[in-house]
Amino acid sequence: TMTTGNGVLTNMAVTGSGGALVFTGPGNFEVGPGGTVTAGQRAVVSLTGISNLSYTVPAGVFRVGLKGSSGNDGAPGTSSLTLATSNTIVAGTLGVGDVSANNDGGGAELFLGQTNVLNVGSVTMSPSRADSLLQFAPGTMSPTLVLRGTNGSGPTGTWSVGTVGQRNGADRRAFTATVDLSSGTTDAAVNWLVIGQANCTSTGRGGSMLSRFTMGAGTLTTGSITVGRILGSGTNGVSGAFSGLGTLSIANPAALVTATTVSVAENTFTGTGSATKTVSGTIALSAGMLRAGTIARGAQTGTNTVVVNTSFLWTGGTVGNLAGSDLTVDTLPMTLASGTGTFQADAGRTITVNAASPIAGAGGLVKAGAGTLVLAGSNSFTGATTVQDGVVRLANSSALRSSTLAVVAGGTAEVAAFLSTTVGGLDLSGNGLVNVTSGYMTVASGLSATDLVSQILAGRGDGSWTGTSGITSSTAAADTALGTARAVGWLDNGAGSLSFAFAALGDTNLDWQVDVLDAANFLASGKFNTGAPATWFEGDFNYDGVVDVLDAADFITTGLYDQGPYNPPASVIGQVTAVPEPSAVALAAVLGGWLVVRRWRRWRSPCHVEGL
């Protein structure tokens, strides 16, 4: 144990150009002031003068920054340990800023060497009231870190980055705990990573813990990650903040973080007291990849008033499902502040961003991977949404209301069954596919009627609605295969807005029933057999740009006239009462009468020419 006496500042540097320092126990390795200490005490130890450090005590403690159980508050003195070039540490606990509860401890810094193998049961940073820092030593070239449990193969149990507890004294300052691995390459396996906690276990006044974990290149494999947490059942005082604030930052393109569960801002505080209590959790993703089974707001089982803040700041990088499982983003608002964020779903897997997880911001979204992304919330982000591969399913009427949907070859945008949804724009120039299923899509701007019809014809293909690009309907394809004529209808809404939907021939206004309104639209357009350009609304049901006898035949033979809705959701199927009159006969009578009147009027015309 390396310690100091009362009021003494100790500096220790091991110099040289090689050699090894070996500890085999059974004692602990501790750097910091000990005994009864006074404010400002610290210990500074540098082992940069040796090549190898080996500490092998599986039940031992390897610790920098400690404080005795009595004495005055130790802040702001900061103890530090800089490791050797190559380090192998086997210990039950690795501690940084590991002080006792109640009084404030000083800070502690652990600087890793070039090669670091840490086989430890747990990593504890600032477990009560202290500052802590763990990072690669500045200026170290291409440093590496391998973190495992004491057996060298399984995961480390818990890595706790910062906890603040209550205290009896007047000082309620904010503490920080920081892990910065951005300058090196990491291979870490941990059961539970906890970033930023406030834990009130007895009577006292609080403080704040601001914790940050920054991942560099390499992999961090965890069972679960908790970002921001407040817990305990004690009595928090009447003044001063009591806060657990955590941030997980992934900013390296070569970073991969995996977790079964990522929990953001967890509140399980059941104690009492009127002091302001806050828990905040932030995920900041700008590069690299985060793969998980669930990314969600943490449990909210606390019984005392707590301010809960959650944030997912996304300016780049990828969010993907955990291998072999789906991913749900639950009750966690996401902000595409700038740049482009990517959702990557593996083949056969689904990523669901639920209704309580809206996506906002000026950035854009990319869908990669052969699986499915479900957007179930009302989103307001304004950047483009590009479907590069797999499926994006729009499961909310406003899923992409402010975003241009761009689908390229290999990608499919799909409307959830029976849903009417709006997109800011639609770009299919990359030969992608839109499947409207049994739903309805409105394009707010940026698409011409000519381009829309061209894309519908591409999706129609040979008439079976099985095209591999353009706009199609899998529901129409299934019905057509059974001999029931169905299609994709379209409307020009004016002001640059267009709509298209699963439709029966003759449903001119796309309200999913064929009735007198449709007959009136067909008859009132005056386009029949004139050769004048016509739309679906005017009776062009085969997309040839005119209304003729073929369209009239399509209208008549659907058998849907005055039969009620033909496209109800499953929940209301059976509630529609069919009109007993044969619809085709009724519609034929209407159209036939109209044709007779039209021919009579033409015959009576002064300009009538026999044979016309």
Short mmCIF file of C-alpha atoms in Angstrom, two decimals, residues 151-585:
data_model
loop_
_atom_site.label_atom_id
_atom_site.label_comp_id
_atom_site.label_asym_id
_atom_site.label_seq_id
_atom_site.Cartn_x
_atom_site.Cartn_y
_atom_site.Cartn_z
CA ASN A 151 -10.89 -15.97 -14.87
CA GLY A 152 -9.80 -14.12 -17.99
CA SER A 153 -12.61 -15.42 -20.19
CA GLY A 154 -16.01 -14.51 -18.72
CA PRO A 155 -17.32 -10.97 -18.36
CA THR A 156 -16.58 -8.54 -15.57
CA GLY A 157 -19.58 -8.37 -13.25
CA THR A 158 -20.47 -4.67 -12.87
CA TRP A 159 -18.77 -1.55 -14.16
CA SER A 160 -20.16 1.35 -12.13
CA VAL A 161 -19.24 4.82 -13.39
CA GLY A 162 -20.15 7.27 -10.64
CA THR A 163 -22.55 7.15 -7.68
CA VAL A 164 -23.41 10.01 -5.36
CA GLY A 165 -24.80 9.34 -1.90
CA GLN A 166 -26.22 11.61 0.79
CA ARG A 167 -24.14 13.27 3.52
CA ASN A 168 -24.68 15.15 6.76
CA GLY A 169 -22.42 18.14 6.15
CA ALA A 170 -23.18 21.39 4.40
CA ASP A 171 -21.28 20.69 1.18
CA ARG A 172 -23.48 19.43 -1.65
CA ARG A 173 -21.18 19.84 -4.61
CA ALA A 174 -21.38 18.14 -7.99
CA PHE A 175 -19.08 15.20 -8.70
CA THR A 176 -17.89 13.78 -12.01
CA ALA A 177 -16.96 10.29 -13.15
CA THR A 178 -15.48 9.90 -16.63
CA VAL A 179 -14.39 6.98 -18.77
CA ASP A 180 -12.72 8.10 -22.00
CA LEU A 181 -11.57 5.30 -24.29
CA SER A 182 -11.65 7.41 -27.45
CA SER A 183 -7.91 7.31 -28.14
CA GLY A 184 -7.51 3.52 -28.16
CA THR A 185 -9.04 0.16 -28.99
CA THR A 186 -11.14 -1.70 -26.44
CA ASP A 187 -12.30 -5.30 -26.11
CA ALA A 188 -14.54 -5.35 -23.03
CA ALA A 189 -17.15 -7.80 -21.75
CA VAL A 190 -19.31 -6.66 -18.80
CA ASN A 191 -22.52 -7.99 -17.33
CA TRP A 192 -23.83 -4.56 -16.29
CA LEU A 193 -22.55 -1.08 -17.13
CA VAL A 194 -24.07 1.67 -14.94
CA ILE A 195 -23.36 5.31 -15.83
CA GLY A 196 -24.39 7.99 -13.33
CA GLN A 197 -26.29 7.11 -10.14
CA ALA A 198 -27.75 8.89 -7.13
CA ASN A 199 -28.33 6.54 -4.21
CA CYS A 200 -30.04 7.74 -1.03
CA THR A 201 -29.89 5.04 1.64
CA SER A 202 -30.28 7.04 4.86
CA THR A 203 -30.91 10.56 6.17
CA GLY A 204 -28.84 13.35 4.73
CA ARG A 205 -28.37 15.95 2.05
CA GLY A 206 -27.58 15.11 -1.50
CA GLY A 207 -25.28 16.04 -4.31
CA SER A 208 -25.00 15.46 -8.04
CA MET A 209 -23.10 12.86 -10.02
CA LEU A 210 -22.35 13.69 -13.64
CA SER A 211 -20.98 10.60 -15.37
CA ARG A 212 -19.84 10.07 -18.95
CA PHE A 213 -18.66 6.96 -20.77
CA THR A 214 -17.03 7.55 -24.18
CA MET A 215 -16.35 4.51 -26.34
CA GLY A 216 -13.49 4.42 -28.81
CA ALA A 217 -12.70 1.80 -31.41
CA GLY A 218 -13.37 -1.85 -30.61
CA THR A 219 -16.17 -3.72 -28.86
CA LEU A 220 -18.08 -3.36 -25.62
CA THR A 221 -20.30 -6.38 -24.99
CA THR A 222 -22.74 -6.11 -22.10
CA GLY A 223 -25.81 -7.78 -20.71
CA SER A 224 -27.38 -4.43 -19.83
CA ILE A 225 -26.50 -0.74 -19.78
CA THR A 226 -28.15 1.75 -17.44
CA VAL A 227 -27.61 5.42 -18.31
CA GLY A 228 -28.76 7.63 -15.42
CA ARG A 229 -30.30 6.14 -12.29
CA ILE A 230 -31.79 7.30 -8.99
CA LEU A 231 -32.55 4.79 -6.26
CA GLY A 232 -32.75 4.25 -2.51
CA SER A 233 -35.28 4.55 0.28
CA GLY A 234 -33.66 7.11 2.57
CA THR A 235 -34.67 10.65 3.48
CA ASN A 236 -33.24 13.34 1.23
CA GLY A 237 -32.82 16.78 2.78
CA VAL A 238 -34.83 19.90 2.25
CA SER A 239 -32.24 21.77 0.20
CA GLY A 240 -29.71 21.07 -2.51
CA ALA A 241 -29.93 18.90 -5.58
CA PHE A 242 -29.77 15.11 -5.56
CA SER A 243 -29.11 13.96 -9.09
CA GLY A 244 -27.84 11.04 -11.14
CA LEU A 245 -26.86 12.19 -14.63
CA GLY A 246 -25.37 9.78 -17.17
CA THR A 247 -24.19 9.95 -20.79
CA LEU A 248 -23.14 7.13 -23.10
CA SER A 249 -21.18 8.53 -26.05
CA ILE A 250 -20.32 6.46 -29.13
CA ALA A 251 -18.30 8.56 -31.55
CA ASN A 252 -15.81 6.27 -33.31
CA PRO A 253 -16.68 4.65 -36.67
CA ALA A 254 -14.97 1.45 -35.49
CA ALA A 255 -16.96 1.22 -32.24
CA LEU A 256 -19.48 -1.56 -31.56
CA VAL A 257 -21.53 -1.53 -28.34
CA THR A 258 -23.94 -4.42 -27.75
CA ALA A 259 -26.44 -4.92 -24.93
CA THR A 260 -29.53 -7.00 -24.35
CA THR A 261 -31.12 -3.97 -22.66
CA VAL A 262 -30.23 -0.28 -22.68
CA SER A 263 -32.14 1.56 -19.94
CA VAL A 264 -32.19 5.37 -19.92
CA ALA A 265 -33.06 7.43 -16.80
CA GLU A 266 -34.27 4.83 -14.31
CA ASN A 267 -36.21 6.00 -11.25
CA THR A 268 -36.73 3.54 -8.40
CA PHE A 269 -36.41 6.06 -5.53
CA THR A 270 -38.94 5.25 -2.79
CA GLY A 271 -37.60 7.48 -0.04
CA THR A 272 -38.83 10.83 1.26
CA GLY A 273 -37.66 14.42 1.41
CA SER A 274 -38.45 17.62 -0.45
CA ALA A 275 -35.10 18.33 -2.09
CA THR A 276 -35.08 18.50 -5.88
CA LYS A 277 -34.35 15.06 -7.28
CA THR A 278 -33.38 14.50 -10.91
CA VAL A 279 -32.34 11.58 -13.06
CA SER A 280 -31.13 12.15 -16.60
CA GLY A 281 -29.90 9.73 -19.22
CA THR A 282 -28.43 10.60 -22.61
CA ILE A 283 -27.25 8.43 -25.46
CA ALA A 284 -25.08 10.41 -27.88
CA LEU A 285 -24.44 8.47 -31.10
CA SER A 286 -22.39 10.14 -33.83
CA ALA A 287 -20.47 7.18 -35.30
CA GLY A 288 -20.07 3.44 -34.81
CA MET A 289 -22.89 1.06 -33.91
CA LEU A 290 -25.20 0.34 -30.99
CA ARG A 291 -26.89 -3.07 -31.13
CA ALA A 292 -29.52 -4.06 -28.57
CA GLY A 293 -32.67 -6.00 -27.86
CA THR A 294 -34.37 -3.07 -26.10
CA ILE A 295 -33.51 0.62 -25.89
CA ALA A 296 -35.99 2.24 -23.55
CA ARG A 297 -36.70 4.67 -20.77
CA GLY A 298 -35.83 2.98 -17.51
CA ALA A 299 -38.25 1.61 -14.95
CA GLN A 300 -40.34 4.31 -13.25
CA THR A 301 -41.34 2.61 -10.01
CA GLY A 302 -40.27 5.43 -7.68
CA THR A 303 -42.84 6.84 -5.26
CA ASN A 304 -41.26 10.25 -4.61
CA THR A 305 -41.34 13.16 -7.06
CA VAL A 306 -38.37 12.92 -9.41
CA VAL A 307 -37.63 14.93 -12.56
CA VAL A 308 -36.89 12.39 -15.31
CA ASN A 309 -35.05 13.47 -18.47
CA THR A 310 -34.28 11.15 -21.38
CA SER A 311 -32.43 11.93 -24.58
CA PHE A 312 -31.14 10.10 -27.65
CA LEU A 313 -28.97 12.54 -29.61
CA TRP A 314 -28.24 11.09 -33.04
CA THR A 315 -25.93 12.74 -35.57
CA GLY A 316 -24.47 9.64 -37.23
CA GLY A 317 -23.76 5.98 -36.66
CA THR A 318 -26.03 2.96 -36.64
CA VAL A 319 -28.66 1.46 -34.34
CA GLY A 320 -29.23 -2.25 -34.94
CA ASN A 321 -30.90 -5.29 -33.48
CA LEU A 322 -28.96 -7.69 -31.30
CA ALA A 323 -27.95 -10.78 -33.26
CA GLY A 324 -30.76 -13.33 -33.19
CA SER A 325 -33.39 -11.00 -31.72
CA ASP A 326 -35.63 -8.06 -32.57
CA LEU A 327 -35.13 -4.52 -31.25
CA THR A 328 -37.73 -2.26 -29.65
CA VAL A 329 -37.16 1.45 -28.99
CA ASP A 330 -39.65 2.19 -26.23
CA THR A 331 -40.69 5.50 -24.63
CA LEU A 332 -37.47 7.21 -25.67
CA PRO A 333 -37.70 10.34 -27.85
CA MET A 334 -34.93 10.49 -30.44
CA THR A 335 -33.39 13.59 -31.99
CA LEU A 336 -31.72 13.51 -35.41
CA ALA A 337 -30.01 16.80 -34.69
CA SER A 338 -27.99 16.77 -37.92
CA GLY A 339 -26.35 14.34 -40.30
CA THR A 340 -27.83 10.92 -40.92
CA GLY A 341 -28.71 8.10 -38.54
CA THR A 342 -29.01 4.51 -39.73
CA PHE A 343 -31.29 1.73 -38.54
CA GLN A 344 -29.91 -1.69 -39.53
CA ALA A 345 -32.20 -4.70 -39.17
CA ASP A 346 -30.85 -8.17 -39.88
CA ALA A 347 -32.70 -10.49 -42.25
CA GLY A 348 -35.79 -11.92 -40.59
CA ARG A 349 -35.61 -9.40 -37.73
CA THR A 350 -37.68 -6.32 -36.89
CA ILE A 351 -36.77 -2.99 -35.33
CA THR A 352 -39.82 -1.22 -33.89
CA VAL A 353 -39.73 2.44 -32.88
CA ASN A 354 -42.96 2.65 -30.92
CA ALA A 355 -45.51 5.44 -30.71
CA ALA A 356 -43.98 6.82 -27.48
CA SER A 357 -40.59 7.30 -29.16
CA PRO A 358 -41.05 10.15 -31.66
CA ILE A 359 -38.12 11.16 -33.86
CA ALA A 360 -37.46 14.89 -34.30
CA GLY A 361 -34.74 17.13 -35.71
CA ALA A 362 -33.24 18.31 -38.99
CA GLY A 363 -31.28 15.14 -39.75
CA GLY A 364 -32.11 12.25 -42.06
CA LEU A 365 -32.67 8.53 -41.64
CA VAL A 366 -31.33 5.51 -43.53
CA LYS A 367 -32.73 1.99 -43.39
CA ALA A 368 -30.10 -0.70 -44.00
CA GLY A 369 -30.17 -4.48 -43.65
CA ALA A 370 -32.61 -7.03 -45.07
CA GLY A 371 -34.98 -6.91 -42.07
CA THR A 372 -37.89 -4.60 -41.26
CA LEU A 373 -38.06 -1.19 -39.57
CA VAL A 374 -41.47 -0.23 -38.15
CA LEU A 375 -42.08 3.48 -37.54
CA ALA A 376 -45.07 3.54 -35.20
CA GLY A 377 -44.77 7.09 -33.89
CA SER A 378 -45.69 10.56 -35.10
CA ASN A 379 -42.32 11.86 -36.25
CA SER A 380 -41.32 15.40 -37.19
CA PHE A 381 -37.75 15.09 -38.47
CA THR A 382 -37.23 16.91 -41.76
CA GLY A 383 -34.31 15.10 -43.38
CA ALA A 384 -34.85 12.46 -46.05
CA THR A 385 -35.65 8.84 -45.22
CA THR A 386 -33.73 6.51 -47.52
CA VAL A 387 -34.62 2.83 -47.76
CA GLN A 388 -31.49 1.06 -49.00
CA ASP A 389 -32.45 -2.50 -48.16
CA GLY A 390 -35.24 -4.45 -46.50
CA VAL A 391 -38.56 -2.89 -45.49
CA VAL A 392 -39.66 0.31 -43.78
CA ARG A 393 -43.24 -0.06 -42.56
CA LEU A 394 -45.16 3.13 -41.89
CA ALA A 395 -47.45 2.35 -38.96
CA ASN A 396 -48.54 5.87 -38.07
CA SER A 397 -50.44 8.43 -40.12
CA SER A 398 -47.61 10.93 -39.49
CA ALA A 399 -44.62 8.60 -39.47
CA LEU A 400 -42.87 10.60 -42.22
CA ARG A 401 -45.08 13.65 -42.50
CA SER A 402 -42.12 16.04 -42.88
CA SER A 403 -39.62 13.69 -44.53
CA THR A 404 -39.12 12.80 -48.18
CA LEU A 405 -39.29 9.04 -48.60
CA ALA A 406 -36.59 7.85 -51.00
CA VAL A 407 -36.58 4.15 -51.87
CA VAL A 408 -33.79 2.61 -53.93
CA ALA A 409 -33.43 -0.79 -55.61
CA GLY A 410 -33.54 -3.54 -52.99
CA GLY A 411 -35.62 -1.46 -50.59
CA THR A 412 -39.36 -1.41 -49.93
CA ALA A 413 -41.55 1.13 -48.16
CA GLU A 414 -44.75 -0.44 -46.85
CA VAL A 415 -47.94 1.10 -45.50
CA ALA A 416 -49.50 -0.74 -42.57
CA ALA A 417 -52.81 -2.43 -43.37
CA PHE A 418 -55.82 -0.08 -43.62
CA LEU A 419 -53.66 2.92 -42.62
CA SER A 420 -53.85 6.36 -44.23
CA THR A 421 -50.47 8.05 -43.96
CA THR A 422 -48.73 11.16 -45.27
CA VAL A 423 -45.13 11.61 -46.40
CA GLY A 424 -43.39 14.89 -47.10
CA GLY A 425 -42.26 13.72 -50.53
CA LEU A 426 -41.64 10.55 -52.53
CA ASP A 427 -38.57 9.73 -54.63
CA LEU A 428 -38.52 6.42 -56.53
CA SER A 429 -35.86 7.42 -59.05
CA GLY A 430 -33.59 4.77 -57.55
CA ASN A 431 -35.98 1.97 -58.67
CA GLY A 432 -37.28 1.17 -55.22
CA LEU A 433 -40.72 -0.21 -54.36
CA VAL A 434 -43.67 1.18 -52.40
CA ASN A 435 -46.23 -1.39 -51.21
CA VAL A 436 -49.42 0.38 -50.18
CA THR A 437 -50.95 -2.99 -49.03
CA SER A 438 -54.59 -2.21 -48.12
CA GLY A 439 -53.70 1.33 -47.11
CA TYR A 440 -53.55 4.88 -48.41
CA MET A 441 -50.61 7.26 -48.88
CA THR A 442 -50.62 11.01 -49.49
CA VAL A 443 -47.51 12.67 -50.90
CA ALA A 444 -47.44 16.29 -49.76
CA SER A 445 -45.27 17.64 -52.56
CA GLY A 446 -42.57 17.00 -55.12
CA LEU A 447 -44.24 14.32 -57.28
CA SER A 448 -46.06 14.96 -60.56
CA ALA A 449 -49.19 13.10 -61.65
CA THR A 450 -47.32 11.80 -64.70
CA ASP A 451 -44.53 10.36 -62.56
CA LEU A 452 -47.05 8.86 -60.14
CA VAL A 453 -48.93 7.00 -62.90
CA SER A 454 -45.61 5.82 -64.35
CA GLN A 455 -44.64 4.34 -60.98
CA ILE A 456 -48.06 2.69 -60.59
CA LEU A 457 -47.67 1.07 -64.01
CA ALA A 458 -44.23 -0.23 -62.97
CA GLY A 459 -45.73 -1.76 -59.82
CA ARG A 460 -48.64 -3.21 -61.79
CA GLY A 461 -46.23 -5.10 -64.02
CA ASP A 462 -48.08 -7.60 -66.20
CA GLY A 463 -51.33 -6.83 -64.42
CA SER A 464 -50.66 -9.07 -61.43
CA TRP A 465 -49.36 -6.23 -59.24
CA THR A 466 -46.09 -8.04 -58.64
CA GLY A 467 -43.68 -5.46 -60.02
CA THR A 468 -40.29 -5.17 -58.32
CA SER A 469 -40.18 -1.37 -58.50
CA GLY A 470 -42.65 1.48 -58.53
CA ILE A 471 -45.92 1.50 -56.58
CA THR A 472 -47.84 -1.69 -55.93
CA SER A 473 -50.22 -3.34 -53.47
CA SER A 474 -49.64 -6.80 -52.06
CA THR A 475 -53.35 -6.87 -51.17
CA ALA A 476 -54.28 -6.13 -54.78
CA ALA A 477 -51.85 -8.81 -55.92
CA ALA A 478 -53.43 -11.42 -53.63
CA ASP A 479 -56.97 -10.50 -54.72
CA THR A 480 -56.02 -10.46 -58.39
CA ALA A 481 -54.47 -13.91 -58.09
CA LEU A 482 -57.85 -15.13 -56.81
CA GLY A 483 -59.69 -13.57 -59.75
CA THR A 484 -60.92 -10.42 -57.98
CA ALA A 485 -59.99 -7.25 -59.83
CA ARG A 486 -58.21 -4.81 -57.55
CA ALA A 487 -55.72 -2.03 -58.25
CA VAL A 488 -53.95 1.07 -56.97
CA GLY A 489 -56.05 4.18 -57.48
CA TRP A 490 -54.79 7.72 -57.35
CA LEU A 491 -55.98 11.29 -56.81
CA ASP A 492 -54.60 14.73 -57.62
CA ASN A 493 -55.32 16.78 -54.51
CA GLY A 494 -54.08 20.04 -55.99
CA ALA A 495 -51.29 22.31 -54.76
CA GLY A 496 -48.75 19.62 -55.69
CA SER A 497 -50.21 16.94 -53.43
CA LEU A 498 -51.10 13.46 -54.71
CA SER A 499 -52.59 10.36 -53.08
CA PHE A 500 -52.68 6.69 -53.99
CA ALA A 501 -54.34 3.71 -52.34
CA PHE A 502 -55.46 0.13 -52.65
CA ALA A 503 -58.67 0.35 -54.66
CA ALA A 504 -61.42 -1.43 -56.52
CA LEU A 505 -62.03 -0.42 -60.12
CA GLY A 506 -64.74 2.22 -60.07
CA ASP A 507 -63.84 3.70 -56.68
CA THR A 508 -63.11 7.12 -58.13
CA ASN A 509 -62.70 8.98 -54.82
CA LEU A 510 -60.80 6.24 -52.96
CA ASP A 511 -63.20 6.03 -50.03
CA TRP A 512 -63.15 2.21 -50.23
CA GLN A 513 -66.71 1.87 -51.44
CA VAL A 514 -68.36 2.13 -54.87
CA ASP A 515 -71.55 4.17 -54.75
CA VAL A 516 -73.55 6.94 -56.36
CA LEU A 517 -70.72 9.43 -55.78
CA ASP A 518 -68.44 7.37 -57.98
CA ALA A 519 -71.10 7.01 -60.65
CA ALA A 520 -71.59 10.76 -60.56
CA ASN A 521 -67.84 11.38 -60.92
CA PHE A 522 -67.66 9.00 -63.87
CA LEU A 523 -70.67 10.53 -65.60
CA ALA A 524 -70.00 14.18 -64.82
CA SER A 525 -66.43 14.22 -66.08
CA GLY A 526 -67.65 14.23 -69.69
CA LYS A 527 -64.51 12.32 -70.74
CA PHE A 528 -66.18 9.10 -71.95
CA ASN A 529 -65.11 8.29 -75.51
CA THR A 530 -63.81 11.81 -76.09
CA GLY A 531 -60.12 10.92 -76.13
CA ALA A 532 -59.49 13.78 -73.73
CA PRO A 533 -56.85 13.21 -71.02
CA ALA A 534 -58.44 11.73 -67.91
CA THR A 535 -57.54 10.74 -64.36
CA TRP A 536 -58.60 7.91 -62.07
CA PHE A 537 -61.12 10.27 -60.48
CA GLU A 538 -62.68 10.84 -63.91
CA GLY A 539 -62.88 7.15 -64.76
CA ASP A 540 -59.51 6.05 -66.16
CA PHE A 541 -59.13 2.75 -64.32
CA ASN A 542 -56.52 1.14 -66.61
CA TYR A 543 -54.02 4.03 -66.66
CA ASP A 544 -54.14 4.63 -70.43
CA GLY A 545 -55.03 8.27 -69.94
CA VAL A 546 -58.56 8.19 -71.43
CA VAL A 547 -62.04 7.01 -70.44
CA ASP A 548 -63.60 4.49 -72.78
CA VAL A 549 -65.76 1.40 -72.91
CA LEU A 550 -63.04 -0.65 -71.19
CA ASP A 551 -63.21 1.59 -68.15
CA ALA A 552 -67.01 1.46 -68.15
CA ALA A 553 -66.81 -2.32 -68.24
CA ASP A 554 -64.37 -2.32 -65.33
CA PHE A 555 -66.75 -0.10 -63.39
CA ILE A 556 -69.74 -2.34 -64.02
CA THR A 557 -68.15 -5.75 -63.49
CA THR A 558 -66.65 -5.17 -60.04
CA GLY A 559 -70.02 -6.06 -58.49
CA LEU A 560 -69.46 -3.56 -55.69
CA TYR A 561 -71.97 -0.83 -56.48
CA ASP A 562 -73.95 0.07 -53.35
CA GLN A 563 -72.52 -2.92 -51.47
CA GLY A 564 -70.88 -0.88 -48.71
CA PRO A 565 -67.16 -0.74 -47.85
CA TYR A 566 -65.03 -3.34 -49.61
CA ASN A 567 -61.90 -2.66 -47.55
CA PRO A 568 -62.89 -2.63 -43.85
CA PRO A 569 -60.40 -3.55 -41.14
CA ALA A 570 -60.73 -7.06 -39.78
CA SER A 571 -62.39 -5.63 -36.64
CA VAL A 572 -65.46 -4.50 -38.58
CA ILE A 573 -65.75 -7.28 -41.15
CA GLY A 574 -69.25 -8.70 -40.81
CA GLN A 575 -70.73 -5.39 -39.63
CA VAL A 576 -71.49 -4.19 -43.16
CA THR A 577 -74.98 -5.03 -44.43
CA ALA A 578 -75.00 -5.76 -48.15
CA VAL A 579 -77.75 -4.34 -50.35
CA PRO A 580 -79.63 -7.32 -51.81
CA GLU A 581 -80.04 -5.78 -55.29
CA PRO A 582 -77.41 -7.15 -57.72
CA SER A 583 -74.96 -4.27 -57.88
CA ALA A 584 -73.70 -4.89 -61.40
CA VAL A 585 -77.26 -4.79 -62.74
#
